[in-house]
CSV table of C-alpha atoms in Angstrom, one decimal:
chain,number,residue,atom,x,y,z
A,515,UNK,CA,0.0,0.0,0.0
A,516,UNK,CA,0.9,3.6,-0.9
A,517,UNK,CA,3.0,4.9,2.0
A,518,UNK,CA,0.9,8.0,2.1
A,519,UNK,CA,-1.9,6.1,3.4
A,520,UNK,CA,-2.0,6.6,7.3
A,521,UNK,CA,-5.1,5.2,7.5
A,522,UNK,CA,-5.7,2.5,4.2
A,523,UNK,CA,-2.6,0.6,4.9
A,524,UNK,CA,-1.8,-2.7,5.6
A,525,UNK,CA,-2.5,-2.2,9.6
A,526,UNK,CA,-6.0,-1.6,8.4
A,527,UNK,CA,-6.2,-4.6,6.6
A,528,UNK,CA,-5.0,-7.1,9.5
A,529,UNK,CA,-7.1,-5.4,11.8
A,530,UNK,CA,-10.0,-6.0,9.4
A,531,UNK,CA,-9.3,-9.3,8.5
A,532,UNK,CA,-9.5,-9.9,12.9
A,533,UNK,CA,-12.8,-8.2,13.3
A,534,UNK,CA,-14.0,-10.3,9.9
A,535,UNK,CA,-13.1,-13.5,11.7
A,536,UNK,CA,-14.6,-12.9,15.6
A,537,UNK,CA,-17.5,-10.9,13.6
A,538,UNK,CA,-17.8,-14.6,11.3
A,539,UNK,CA,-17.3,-16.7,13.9
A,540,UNK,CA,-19.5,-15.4,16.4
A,541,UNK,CA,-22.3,-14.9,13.6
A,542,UNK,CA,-21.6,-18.9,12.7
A,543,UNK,CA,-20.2,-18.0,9.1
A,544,UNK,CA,-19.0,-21.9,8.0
A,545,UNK,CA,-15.4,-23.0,7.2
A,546,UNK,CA,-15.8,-22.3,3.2
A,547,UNK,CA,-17.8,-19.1,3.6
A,548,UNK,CA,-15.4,-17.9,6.4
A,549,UNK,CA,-12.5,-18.5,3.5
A,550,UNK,CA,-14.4,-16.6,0.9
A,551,UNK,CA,-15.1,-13.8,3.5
A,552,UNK,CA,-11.3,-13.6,4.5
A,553,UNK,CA,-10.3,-13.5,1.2
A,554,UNK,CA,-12.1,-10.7,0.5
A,555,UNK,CA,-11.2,-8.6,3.2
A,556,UNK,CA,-7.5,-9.3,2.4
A,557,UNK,CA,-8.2,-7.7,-1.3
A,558,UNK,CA,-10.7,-4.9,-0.1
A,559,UNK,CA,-8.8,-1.9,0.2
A,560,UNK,CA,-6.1,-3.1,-2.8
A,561,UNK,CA,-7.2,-0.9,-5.1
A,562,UNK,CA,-6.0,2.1,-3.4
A,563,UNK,CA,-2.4,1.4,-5.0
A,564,UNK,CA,-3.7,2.7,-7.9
A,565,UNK,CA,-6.0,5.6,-6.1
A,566,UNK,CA,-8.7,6.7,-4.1
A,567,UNK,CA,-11.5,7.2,-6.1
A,568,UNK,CA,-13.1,4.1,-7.6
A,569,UNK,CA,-10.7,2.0,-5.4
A,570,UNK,CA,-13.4,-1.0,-4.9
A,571,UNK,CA,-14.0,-1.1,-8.2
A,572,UNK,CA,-10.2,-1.4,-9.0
A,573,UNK,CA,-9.7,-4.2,-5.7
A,574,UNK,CA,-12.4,-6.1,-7.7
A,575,UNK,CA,-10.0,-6.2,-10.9
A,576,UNK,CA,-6.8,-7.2,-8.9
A,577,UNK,CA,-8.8,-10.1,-7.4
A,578,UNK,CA,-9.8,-11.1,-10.5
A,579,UNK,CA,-6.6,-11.0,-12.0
A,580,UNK,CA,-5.2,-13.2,-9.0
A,581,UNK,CA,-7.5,-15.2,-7.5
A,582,UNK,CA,-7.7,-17.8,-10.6
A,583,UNK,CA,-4.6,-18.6,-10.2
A,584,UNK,CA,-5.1,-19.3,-6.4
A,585,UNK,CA,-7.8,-21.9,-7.8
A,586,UNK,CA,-10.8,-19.6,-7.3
A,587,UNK,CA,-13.4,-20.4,-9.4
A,588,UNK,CA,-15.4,-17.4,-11.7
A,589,UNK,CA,-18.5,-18.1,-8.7
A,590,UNK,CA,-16.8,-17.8,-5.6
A,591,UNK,CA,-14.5,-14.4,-7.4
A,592,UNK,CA,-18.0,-13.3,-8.1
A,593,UNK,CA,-19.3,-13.6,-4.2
A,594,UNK,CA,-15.5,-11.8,-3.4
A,595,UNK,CA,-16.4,-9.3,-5.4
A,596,UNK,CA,-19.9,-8.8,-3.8
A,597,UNK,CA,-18.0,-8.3,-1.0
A,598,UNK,CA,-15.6,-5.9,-1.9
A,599,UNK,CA,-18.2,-3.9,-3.7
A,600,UNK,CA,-20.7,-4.0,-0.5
A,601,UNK,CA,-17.6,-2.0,1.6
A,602,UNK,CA,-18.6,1.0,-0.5
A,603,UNK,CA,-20.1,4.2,1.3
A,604,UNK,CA,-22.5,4.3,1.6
A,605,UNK,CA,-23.0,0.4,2.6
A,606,UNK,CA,-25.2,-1.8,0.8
A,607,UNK,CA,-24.9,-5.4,1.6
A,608,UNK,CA,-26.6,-7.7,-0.1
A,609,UNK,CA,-26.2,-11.0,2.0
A,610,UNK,CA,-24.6,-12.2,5.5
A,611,UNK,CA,-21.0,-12.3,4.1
A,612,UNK,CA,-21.4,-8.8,3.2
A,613,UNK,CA,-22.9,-7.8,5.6
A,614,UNK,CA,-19.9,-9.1,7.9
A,615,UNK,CA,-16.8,-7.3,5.4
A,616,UNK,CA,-18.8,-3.9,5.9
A,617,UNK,CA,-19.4,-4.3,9.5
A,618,UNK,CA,-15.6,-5.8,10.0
A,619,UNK,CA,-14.5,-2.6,7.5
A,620,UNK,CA,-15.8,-0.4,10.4
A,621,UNK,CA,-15.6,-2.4,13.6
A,622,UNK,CA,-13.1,0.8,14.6
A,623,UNK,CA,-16.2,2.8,15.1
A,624,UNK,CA,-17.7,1.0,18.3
A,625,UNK,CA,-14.4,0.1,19.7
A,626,UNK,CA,-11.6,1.5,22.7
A,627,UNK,CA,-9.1,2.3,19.9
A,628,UNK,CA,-11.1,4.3,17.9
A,629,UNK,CA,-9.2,7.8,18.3
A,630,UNK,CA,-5.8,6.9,17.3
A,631,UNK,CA,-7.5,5.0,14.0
A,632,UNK,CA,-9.6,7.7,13.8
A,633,UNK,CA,-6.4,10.0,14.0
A,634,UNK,CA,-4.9,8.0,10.7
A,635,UNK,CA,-7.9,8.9,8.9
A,636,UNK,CA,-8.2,12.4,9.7
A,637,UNK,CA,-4.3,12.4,8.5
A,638,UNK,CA,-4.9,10.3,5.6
A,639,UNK,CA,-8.3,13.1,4.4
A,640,UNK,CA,-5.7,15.9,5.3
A,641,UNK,CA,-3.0,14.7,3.1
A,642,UNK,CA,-5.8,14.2,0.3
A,643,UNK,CA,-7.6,17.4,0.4
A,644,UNK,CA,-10.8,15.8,1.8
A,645,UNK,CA,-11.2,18.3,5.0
A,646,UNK,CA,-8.6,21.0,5.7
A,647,UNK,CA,-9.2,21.0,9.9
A,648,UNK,CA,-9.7,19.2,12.4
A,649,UNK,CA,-13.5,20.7,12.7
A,650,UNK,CA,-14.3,20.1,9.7
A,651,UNK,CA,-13.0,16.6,10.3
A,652,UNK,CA,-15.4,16.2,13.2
A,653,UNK,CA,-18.2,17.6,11.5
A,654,UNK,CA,-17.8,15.1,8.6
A,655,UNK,CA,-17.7,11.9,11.3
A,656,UNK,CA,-20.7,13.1,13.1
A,657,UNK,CA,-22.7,12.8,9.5
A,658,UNK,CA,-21.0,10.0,8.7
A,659,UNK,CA,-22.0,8.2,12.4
A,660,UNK,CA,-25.3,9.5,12.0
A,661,UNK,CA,-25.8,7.9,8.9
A,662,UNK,CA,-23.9,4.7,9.6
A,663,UNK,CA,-25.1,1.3,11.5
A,664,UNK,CA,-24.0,-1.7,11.9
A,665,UNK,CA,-25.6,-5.0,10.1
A,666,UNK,CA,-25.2,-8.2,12.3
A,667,UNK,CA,-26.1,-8.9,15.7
A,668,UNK,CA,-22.9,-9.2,16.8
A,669,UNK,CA,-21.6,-5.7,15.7
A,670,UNK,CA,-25.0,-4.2,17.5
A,671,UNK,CA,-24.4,-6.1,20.3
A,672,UNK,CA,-20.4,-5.1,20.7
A,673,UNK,CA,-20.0,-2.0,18.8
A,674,UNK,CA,-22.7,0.4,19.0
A,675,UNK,CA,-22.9,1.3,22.7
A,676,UNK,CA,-19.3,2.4,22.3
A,677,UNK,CA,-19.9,4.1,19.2
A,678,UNK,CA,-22.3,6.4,20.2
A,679,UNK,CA,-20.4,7.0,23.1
A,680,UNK,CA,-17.8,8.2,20.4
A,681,UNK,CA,-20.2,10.3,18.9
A,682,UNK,CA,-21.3,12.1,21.8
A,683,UNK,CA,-17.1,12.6,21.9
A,684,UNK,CA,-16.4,14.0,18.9
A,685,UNK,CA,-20.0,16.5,18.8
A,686,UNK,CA,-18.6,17.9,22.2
A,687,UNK,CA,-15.0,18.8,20.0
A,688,UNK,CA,-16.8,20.8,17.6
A,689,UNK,CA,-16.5,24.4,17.5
């Protein structure tokens, strides 16, 4: 991943591809499906090598371009891609699996190390030109928090207690 990326980097994706898992597991995702789901979350964010914009679009063509070769067949690329796709904002999951990548894509939100992840993406939409202060910054996550919710039980149940803790947080920063 670009180095530039304080945020989309390959921390993200390892802490991702954790979240995926306990998320899959405790939501009794089966050993095939779980593999499927994994492999998607390891090519989600792979796109961003070549840039922001479209950058789903562009993990779905690397996947494709690999995951043959890895003995993937054109049905089970297709479901990757479904996943991969689903992680866009806004989230539109069409099934369990995707339903897990998106929730596992944002676990961040509802959890104790949300402000120094949060941090990397603030940094990351800095060095991009999305927001230009930190208010603005906070301004954008309280839309985006208002507009965002979690999918499985298991996100509800873990995640958004914390995370609208966080939003109380970040409203009280705002000038």
């Amino acid at each position: 991943m670009p180095k530039h990326l304080s945020y989309h980097s390959v921390a993200h994706v390892i802490d991702v591809y954790h979240a995926a898992e306990n998320i899959g597991t405790r939501e009794h995702v089966s050993g095939y499906e779980m593999q499927l789901l994994l492999t998607a979350v390891l090519f989600h964010d792979t796109g961003f090598i070549h840039g922001v914009n479209g950058h789903e679009e562009e993990s779905c063509r690397i996947a494709n371009q690999y995951l043959p070769g890895y003995g993937y067949t054109i049905d089970e690329i297709k479901k990757i891609n479904g996943m991969i796709l689903a992680t866009k904002v806004p989230q539109l999951p069409k099934n369990h699996l995707e339903e897990i990548i998106c929730d596992a894509d944002l676990d961040y939100l509802g959890r104790d190390d949300f402000f120094p992840i949060s941090n990397n993406l603030y940094s990351e939409f800095k060095e991009n030109r999305i927001v230009s202060s930190e208010n603005e910054w906070n301004k954008l996550q309280v839309t985006f928090f208002e507009n965002h919710h979690y999918f499985t039980n298991t996100s509800l149940k873990l995640r958004q207690e914390k995370k609208e803790q966080h939003l109380i947080s970040i409203k009280e920063k705002i000038n």
